[in-house]
Coordinates of C-alpha atoms in Angstrom, one line a residue:
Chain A
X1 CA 71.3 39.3 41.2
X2 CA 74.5 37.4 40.0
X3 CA 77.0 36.8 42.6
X4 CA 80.2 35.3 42.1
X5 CA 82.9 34.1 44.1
X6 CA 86.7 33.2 43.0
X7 CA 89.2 31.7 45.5
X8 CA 92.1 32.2 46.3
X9 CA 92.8 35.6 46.1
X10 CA 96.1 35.2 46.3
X11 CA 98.5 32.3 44.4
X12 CA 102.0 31.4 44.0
X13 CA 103.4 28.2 42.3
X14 CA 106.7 27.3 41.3
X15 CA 107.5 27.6 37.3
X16 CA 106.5 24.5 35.2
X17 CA 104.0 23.9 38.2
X18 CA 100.1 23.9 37.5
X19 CA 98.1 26.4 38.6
X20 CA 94.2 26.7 39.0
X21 CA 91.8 28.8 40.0
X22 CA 88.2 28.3 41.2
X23 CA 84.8 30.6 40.9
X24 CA 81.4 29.6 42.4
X25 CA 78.5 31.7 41.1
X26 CA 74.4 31.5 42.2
X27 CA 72.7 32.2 39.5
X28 CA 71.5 28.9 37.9
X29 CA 70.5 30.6 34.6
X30 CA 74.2 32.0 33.9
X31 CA 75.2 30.5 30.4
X32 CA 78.7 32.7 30.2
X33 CA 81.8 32.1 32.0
X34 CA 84.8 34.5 30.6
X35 CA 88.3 34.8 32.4
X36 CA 90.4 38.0 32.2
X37 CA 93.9 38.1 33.0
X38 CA 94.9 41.7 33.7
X39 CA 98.9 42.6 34.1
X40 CA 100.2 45.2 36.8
X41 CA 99.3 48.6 35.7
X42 CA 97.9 47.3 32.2
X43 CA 93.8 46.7 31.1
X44 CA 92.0 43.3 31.1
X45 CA 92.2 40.8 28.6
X46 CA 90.3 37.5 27.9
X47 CA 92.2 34.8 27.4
X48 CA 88.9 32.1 27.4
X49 CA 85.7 31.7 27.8
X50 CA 83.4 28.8 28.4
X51 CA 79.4 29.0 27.3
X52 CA 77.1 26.5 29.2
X53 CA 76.6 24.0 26.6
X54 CA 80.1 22.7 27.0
X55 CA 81.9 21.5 30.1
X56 CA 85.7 22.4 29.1
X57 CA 87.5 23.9 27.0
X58 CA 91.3 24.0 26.4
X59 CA 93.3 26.8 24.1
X60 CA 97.2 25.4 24.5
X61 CA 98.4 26.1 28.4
X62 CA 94.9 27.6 29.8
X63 CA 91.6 25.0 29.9
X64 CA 88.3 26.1 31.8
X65 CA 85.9 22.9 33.2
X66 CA 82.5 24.3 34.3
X67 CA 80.0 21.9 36.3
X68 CA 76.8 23.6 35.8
X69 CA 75.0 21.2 38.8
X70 CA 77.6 22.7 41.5
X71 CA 77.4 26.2 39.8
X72 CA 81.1 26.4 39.8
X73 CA 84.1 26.6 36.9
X74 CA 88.0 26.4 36.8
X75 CA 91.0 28.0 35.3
X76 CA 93.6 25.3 34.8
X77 CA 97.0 27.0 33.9
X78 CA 99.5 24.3 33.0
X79 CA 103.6 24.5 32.8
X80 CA 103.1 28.2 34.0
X81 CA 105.4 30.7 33.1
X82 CA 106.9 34.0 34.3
X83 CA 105.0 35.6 32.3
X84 CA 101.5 34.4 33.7
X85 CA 102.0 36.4 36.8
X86 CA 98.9 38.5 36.9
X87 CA 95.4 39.1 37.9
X88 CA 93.2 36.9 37.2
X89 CA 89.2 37.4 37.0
X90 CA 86.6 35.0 36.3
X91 CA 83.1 36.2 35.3
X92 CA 79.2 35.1 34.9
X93 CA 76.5 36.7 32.1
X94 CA 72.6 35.2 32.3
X95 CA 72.1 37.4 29.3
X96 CA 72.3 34.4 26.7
X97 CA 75.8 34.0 26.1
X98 CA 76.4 37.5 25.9
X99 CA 79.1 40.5 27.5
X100 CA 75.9 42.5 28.9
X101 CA 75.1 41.8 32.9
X102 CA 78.7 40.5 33.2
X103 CA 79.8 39.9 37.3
X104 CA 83.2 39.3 37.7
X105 CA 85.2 37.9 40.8
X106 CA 87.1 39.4 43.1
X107 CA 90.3 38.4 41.2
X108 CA 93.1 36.1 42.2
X109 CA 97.0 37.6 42.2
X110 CA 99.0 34.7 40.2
X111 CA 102.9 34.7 41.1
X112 CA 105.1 32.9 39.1
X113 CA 108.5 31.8 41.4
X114 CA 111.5 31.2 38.9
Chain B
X1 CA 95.9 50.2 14.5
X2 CA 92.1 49.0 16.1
X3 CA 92.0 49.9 19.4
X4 CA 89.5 51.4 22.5
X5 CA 91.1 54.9 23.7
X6 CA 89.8 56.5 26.5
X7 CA 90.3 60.3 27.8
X8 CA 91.6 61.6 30.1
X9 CA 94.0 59.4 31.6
X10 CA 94.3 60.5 34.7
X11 CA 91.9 63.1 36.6
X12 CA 91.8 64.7 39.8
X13 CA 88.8 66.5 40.3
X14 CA 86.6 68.5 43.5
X15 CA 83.1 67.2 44.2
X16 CA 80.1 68.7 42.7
X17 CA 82.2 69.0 39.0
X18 CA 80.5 67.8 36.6
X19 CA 83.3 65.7 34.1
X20 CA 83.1 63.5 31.2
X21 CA 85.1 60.5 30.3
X22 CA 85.2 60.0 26.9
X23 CA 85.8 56.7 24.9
X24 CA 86.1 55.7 21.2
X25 CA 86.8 52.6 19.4
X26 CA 87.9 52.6 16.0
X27 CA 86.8 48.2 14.8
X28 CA 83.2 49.3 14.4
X29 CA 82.2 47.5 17.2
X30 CA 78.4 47.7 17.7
X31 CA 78.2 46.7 21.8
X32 CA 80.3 49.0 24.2
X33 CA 80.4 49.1 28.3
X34 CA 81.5 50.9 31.3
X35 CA 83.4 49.3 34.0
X36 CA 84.7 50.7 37.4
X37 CA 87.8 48.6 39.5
X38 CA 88.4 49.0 43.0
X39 CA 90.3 47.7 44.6
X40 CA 89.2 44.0 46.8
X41 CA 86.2 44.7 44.1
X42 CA 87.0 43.1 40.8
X43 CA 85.2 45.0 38.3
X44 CA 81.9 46.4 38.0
X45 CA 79.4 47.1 35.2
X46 CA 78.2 50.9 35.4
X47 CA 76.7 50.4 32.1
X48 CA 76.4 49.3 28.9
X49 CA 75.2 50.0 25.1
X50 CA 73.9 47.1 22.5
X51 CA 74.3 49.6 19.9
X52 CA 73.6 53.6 18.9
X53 CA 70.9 54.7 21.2
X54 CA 70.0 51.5 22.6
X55 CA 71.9 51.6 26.4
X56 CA 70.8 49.6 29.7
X57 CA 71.7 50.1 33.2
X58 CA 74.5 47.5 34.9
X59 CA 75.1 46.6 38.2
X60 CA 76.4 50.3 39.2
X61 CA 74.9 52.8 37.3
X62 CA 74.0 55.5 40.0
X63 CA 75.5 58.6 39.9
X64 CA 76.6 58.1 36.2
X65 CA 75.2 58.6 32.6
X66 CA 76.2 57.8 29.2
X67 CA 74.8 58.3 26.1
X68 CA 75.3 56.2 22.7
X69 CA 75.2 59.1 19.8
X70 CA 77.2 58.0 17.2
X71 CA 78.6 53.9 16.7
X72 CA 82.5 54.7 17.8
X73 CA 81.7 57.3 21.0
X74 CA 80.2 56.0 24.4
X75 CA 80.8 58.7 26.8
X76 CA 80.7 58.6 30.4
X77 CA 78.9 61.0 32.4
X78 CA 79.5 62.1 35.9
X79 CA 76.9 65.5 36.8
X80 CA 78.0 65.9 40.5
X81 CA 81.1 63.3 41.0
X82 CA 81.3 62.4 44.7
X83 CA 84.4 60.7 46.6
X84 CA 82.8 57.2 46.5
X85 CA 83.4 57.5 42.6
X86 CA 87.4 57.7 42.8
X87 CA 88.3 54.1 40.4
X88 CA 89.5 53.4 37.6
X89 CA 87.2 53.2 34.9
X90 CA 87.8 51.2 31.8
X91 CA 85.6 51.2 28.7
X92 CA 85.1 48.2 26.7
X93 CA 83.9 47.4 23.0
X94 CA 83.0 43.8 21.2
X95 CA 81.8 43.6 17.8
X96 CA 78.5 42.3 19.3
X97 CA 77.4 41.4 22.5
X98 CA 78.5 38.0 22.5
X99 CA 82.5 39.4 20.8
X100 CA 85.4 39.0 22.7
X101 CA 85.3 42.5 24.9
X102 CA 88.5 44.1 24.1
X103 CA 89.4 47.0 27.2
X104 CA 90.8 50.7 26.6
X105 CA 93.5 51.7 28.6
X106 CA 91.4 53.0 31.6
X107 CA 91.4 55.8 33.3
X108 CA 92.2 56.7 36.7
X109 CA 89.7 59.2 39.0
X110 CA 90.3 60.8 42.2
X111 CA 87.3 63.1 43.3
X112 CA 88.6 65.6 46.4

């Protein structure tokens, strides 16, 4: 099956500072890479997701780069914030693009210093 | 409000009890799944339903069943709950399988 590794587990960058975090996964037919950020004490949320037919994508702060030949893909968090202190967990789906067979990471604890 | 509740919150039960974790989503969402977190872990598919009676196994199912009756319901099912299934369990919903997955609030387990 799937496996998927994410590095570091643990983070801390100043405020304004970039942030990013990497996952490595083995299955060459994964096609879906989402990312969950998931605050203390509260339930996962997806802030972006990538499919395998594109090689980044960017929503205002947060981008994701995947390189399908390495079998690995980023979270690039830029001018963080206080309020990106969190969780973070990347995932892989060889189901076509879809939520079904989803492995996640082992998460990554972001702290934000003010 | 849309939204994925789950129930109970919070259980602390003895081994051998059978229990039920039920979830319901109210946005009509045809695709619904089962995750466990533990800690070190991440999360962890138990498993997962395309749509009323259709459900698959995910990377975790033993020891669990669910069953997909009605569109909005996707109960968890534990017959004889063991220690090693102490997590917290969150239930998810997308409006297909390829919709963003929006999480319930989760639910915390302790089996004695």
């Amino acid at each position: 099956g799937e496996n998927v590794e994410q590095h570091p587990s643990t983070l801390s960058v100043q405020e304004g500072d970039s942030a990013v975090i990497k996952c490595t996964y083995s299955d060459s037919a994964s096609n879906y890479f989402p990312w969950y950020k998931q605050e203390l004490g509260k339930r996962p949320q997806l802030i972006i997701d990538i499919r395998s037919n594109v090689g980044e994508k960017k929503d205002q702060r947060i981008a994701v780069t995947l390189n399908k030949t390495a079998k690995h893909f980023s979270l690039h968090i830029t001018e963080t914030q206080p309020e990106d202190s969190a969780v973070y967990f990347c995932a892989a789906s060889r189901t076509n693009f879809g939520n079904e067979k989803l492995t996640f990471g082992t998460g990554t604890r972001l702290t934000i210093i003010p | 409000e849309a939204q994925v509740t789950q129930n109970p919150r919070y259980l602390i039960t003895v081994t051998g009890k059978k229990l039920t974790v039920t979830c319901s989503q109210n946005m009509n969402h045809e695709y619904m799944s089962w995750y466990r977190q533990d800690p070190g872990l991440g999360l962890r598919q138990i498993y997962y339903s395309m749509n009323v009676e259709v459900t698959d196994k995910g990377d975790v199912p033993e020891g669990y069943k669910v069953s997909r009756k009605e569109k909005r319901n996707f109960p968890l099912i534990l017959e004889s709950p063991s220690p090693n299934q102490t997590s917290l369990y969150f239930c998810a919903s997308s409006l297909n399988r390829q919709g963003r997955q929006f999480f319930g609030p989760g639910t915390r387990l302790t089996v004695l």
